[in-house]
Amino acid sequence: MSGDFQAPKGVSEYFPPRSGIFEKVVRKLEQVSLAANYHLIELPVFEDTQLFTRGVGESTD
């Protein structure tokens, strides 16, 4: 894999050791949420760009 990959603007990346801390926080939030009868939903991370070009035009990021 190429070493010059760059995540899209505004996307956070978590690498060790920070990823371990992030995982602990996520697990705790899951425990608290399930205890309150909340459940996981999966939402799209990225949308089709056509959705946005209709609204704001092609001259933006």
Coordinates of N, CA and C in Angstrom, one line a residue:
M1 N 0.9 -1.2 0.0 CA 0.0 0.0 0.0 C 0.9 1.2 0.0
S2 N 0.5 2.2 -0.7 CA 1.2 3.5 -0.8 C 1.3 4.2 0.6
G3 N 2.4 4.8 0.9 CA 2.5 5.5 2.1 C 2.0 6.9 2.1
D4 N 1.6 7.4 0.9 CA 1.2 8.8 0.8 C -0.4 8.9 0.8
F5 N -1.1 7.9 1.3 CA -2.5 8.0 1.5 C -2.8 9.1 2.5
Q6 N -3.8 9.9 2.2 CA -4.2 11.0 3.1 C -5.7 10.9 3.2
A7 N -6.2 10.9 4.5 CA -7.6 10.8 4.8 C -8.3 12.1 4.3
P8 N -9.6 12.0 3.9 CA -10.3 13.2 3.5 C -10.3 14.2 4.7
K9 N -10.4 15.5 4.3 CA -10.4 16.6 5.3 C -11.6 16.4 6.3
G10 N -11.2 16.6 7.6 CA -12.2 16.4 8.6 C -12.4 15.0 9.2
V11 N -11.6 14.0 8.6 CA -11.7 12.7 9.1 C -10.6 12.4 10.1
S12 N -11.0 12.0 11.3 CA -10.1 11.7 12.4 C -9.5 10.2 12.2
E13 N -8.2 10.1 12.5 CA -7.6 8.8 12.5 C -7.0 8.5 13.9
Y14 N -7.1 7.3 14.4 CA -6.6 6.9 15.7 C -5.6 5.8 15.5
F15 N -4.4 6.0 15.8 CA -3.4 5.0 15.8 C -2.9 4.7 17.2
P16 N -2.3 3.5 17.5 CA -1.8 3.2 18.8 C -0.8 4.3 19.2
P17 N -0.7 4.6 20.5 CA -1.5 4.1 21.6 C -2.9 4.8 21.7
R18 N -3.1 5.9 21.0 CA -4.4 6.6 21.1 C -5.6 5.7 20.8
S19 N -5.4 4.8 19.9 CA -6.6 4.0 19.4 C -7.1 3.1 20.6
G20 N -6.2 2.7 21.5 CA -6.6 1.9 22.7 C -7.5 2.7 23.6
I21 N -7.1 4.0 23.8 CA -7.9 4.9 24.6 C -9.3 5.1 24.0
F22 N -9.3 5.3 22.7 CA -10.5 5.5 22.0 C -11.4 4.3 22.1
E23 N -10.8 3.1 22.0 CA -11.6 1.9 22.1 C -12.2 1.7 23.4
K24 N -11.5 2.1 24.5 CA -12.0 2.0 25.9 C -13.2 2.9 26.0
V25 N -13.1 4.1 25.5 CA -14.2 5.1 25.6 C -15.4 4.6 24.9
V26 N -15.2 4.0 23.7 CA -16.3 3.5 22.9 C -17.0 2.3 23.6
R27 N -16.2 1.4 24.2 CA -16.8 0.3 25.0 C -17.6 0.8 26.2
K28 N -17.1 1.8 26.9 CA -17.9 2.3 28.0 C -19.2 3.0 27.6
L29 N -19.1 3.7 26.5 CA -20.3 4.4 25.9 C -21.4 3.3 25.5
E30 N -20.9 2.2 24.9 CA -21.8 1.1 24.6 C -22.5 0.5 25.8
Q31 N -21.7 0.3 26.9 CA -22.3 -0.3 28.1 C -23.4 0.7 28.7
V32 N -23.1 1.9 28.8 CA -24.0 2.9 29.3 C -25.2 3.0 28.4
S33 N -25.0 3.0 27.1 CA -26.2 3.1 26.2 C -27.1 1.9 26.2
L34 N -26.5 0.7 26.3 CA -27.3 -0.5 26.3 C -28.1 -0.6 27.6
A35 N -27.5 -0.1 28.7 CA -28.2 -0.1 30.0 C -29.4 0.8 30.0
A36 N -29.3 1.9 29.1 CA -30.4 2.8 29.0 C -31.4 2.4 27.9
N37 N -31.2 1.2 27.3 CA -32.0 0.6 26.3 C -31.8 1.3 24.9
Y38 N -30.7 1.9 24.7 CA -30.3 2.4 23.4 C -29.6 1.3 22.6
H39 N -29.7 1.3 21.3 CA -29.1 0.3 20.5 C -28.4 0.9 19.3
L40 N -27.4 0.1 18.8 CA -26.6 0.6 17.7 C -27.4 0.7 16.4
I41 N -27.1 1.8 15.7 CA -27.6 2.0 14.3 C -26.4 2.3 13.4
E42 N -26.4 1.9 12.2 CA -25.3 2.2 11.3 C -25.8 3.2 10.3
L43 N -25.1 4.3 10.2 CA -25.4 5.3 9.2 C -24.3 5.4 8.2
P44 N -24.5 5.9 7.0 CA -23.5 6.0 6.0 C -22.4 7.0 6.4
V45 N -21.2 6.7 6.2 CA -20.1 7.5 6.6 C -19.9 8.6 5.5
F46 N -20.0 8.3 4.2 CA -19.8 9.2 3.2 C -21.0 9.1 2.2
E47 N -21.4 10.2 1.7 CA -22.6 10.3 0.8 C -22.1 10.5 -0.6
D48 N -23.0 10.2 -1.5 CA -22.7 10.4 -3.0 C -22.5 11.9 -3.2
T49 N -21.5 12.3 -3.9 CA -21.2 13.7 -4.1 C -22.3 14.4 -4.9
Q50 N -23.1 13.7 -5.7 CA -24.2 14.3 -6.4 C -25.2 15.0 -5.5
L51 N -25.4 14.4 -4.3 CA -26.3 14.9 -3.4 C -25.9 16.4 -3.0
F52 N -24.6 16.6 -2.9 CA -24.1 17.9 -2.4 C -23.9 18.9 -3.6
T53 N -23.5 18.4 -4.8 CA -23.3 19.3 -5.9 C -24.6 20.0 -6.4
R54 N -25.7 19.3 -6.2 CA -27.0 19.9 -6.5 C -27.3 21.1 -5.6
G55 N -26.9 21.0 -4.4 CA -27.2 22.0 -3.4 C -26.3 23.2 -3.3
V56 N -24.9 22.9 -3.5 CA -23.9 23.9 -3.3 C -23.1 24.2 -4.6
G57 N -23.2 23.4 -5.6 CA -22.4 23.6 -6.8 C -21.1 22.8 -6.7
E58 N -20.4 22.8 -7.8 CA -19.1 22.1 -7.9 C -17.9 22.8 -7.4
S59 N -18.0 24.1 -7.1 CA -16.8 24.9 -6.8 C -16.4 24.9 -5.3
T60 N -17.0 23.9 -4.5 CA -16.6 23.8 -3.1 C -15.9 22.5 -2.8
D61 N -15.3 22.3 -1.6 CA -14.7 21.1 -1.2 C -15.7 20.0 -1.1

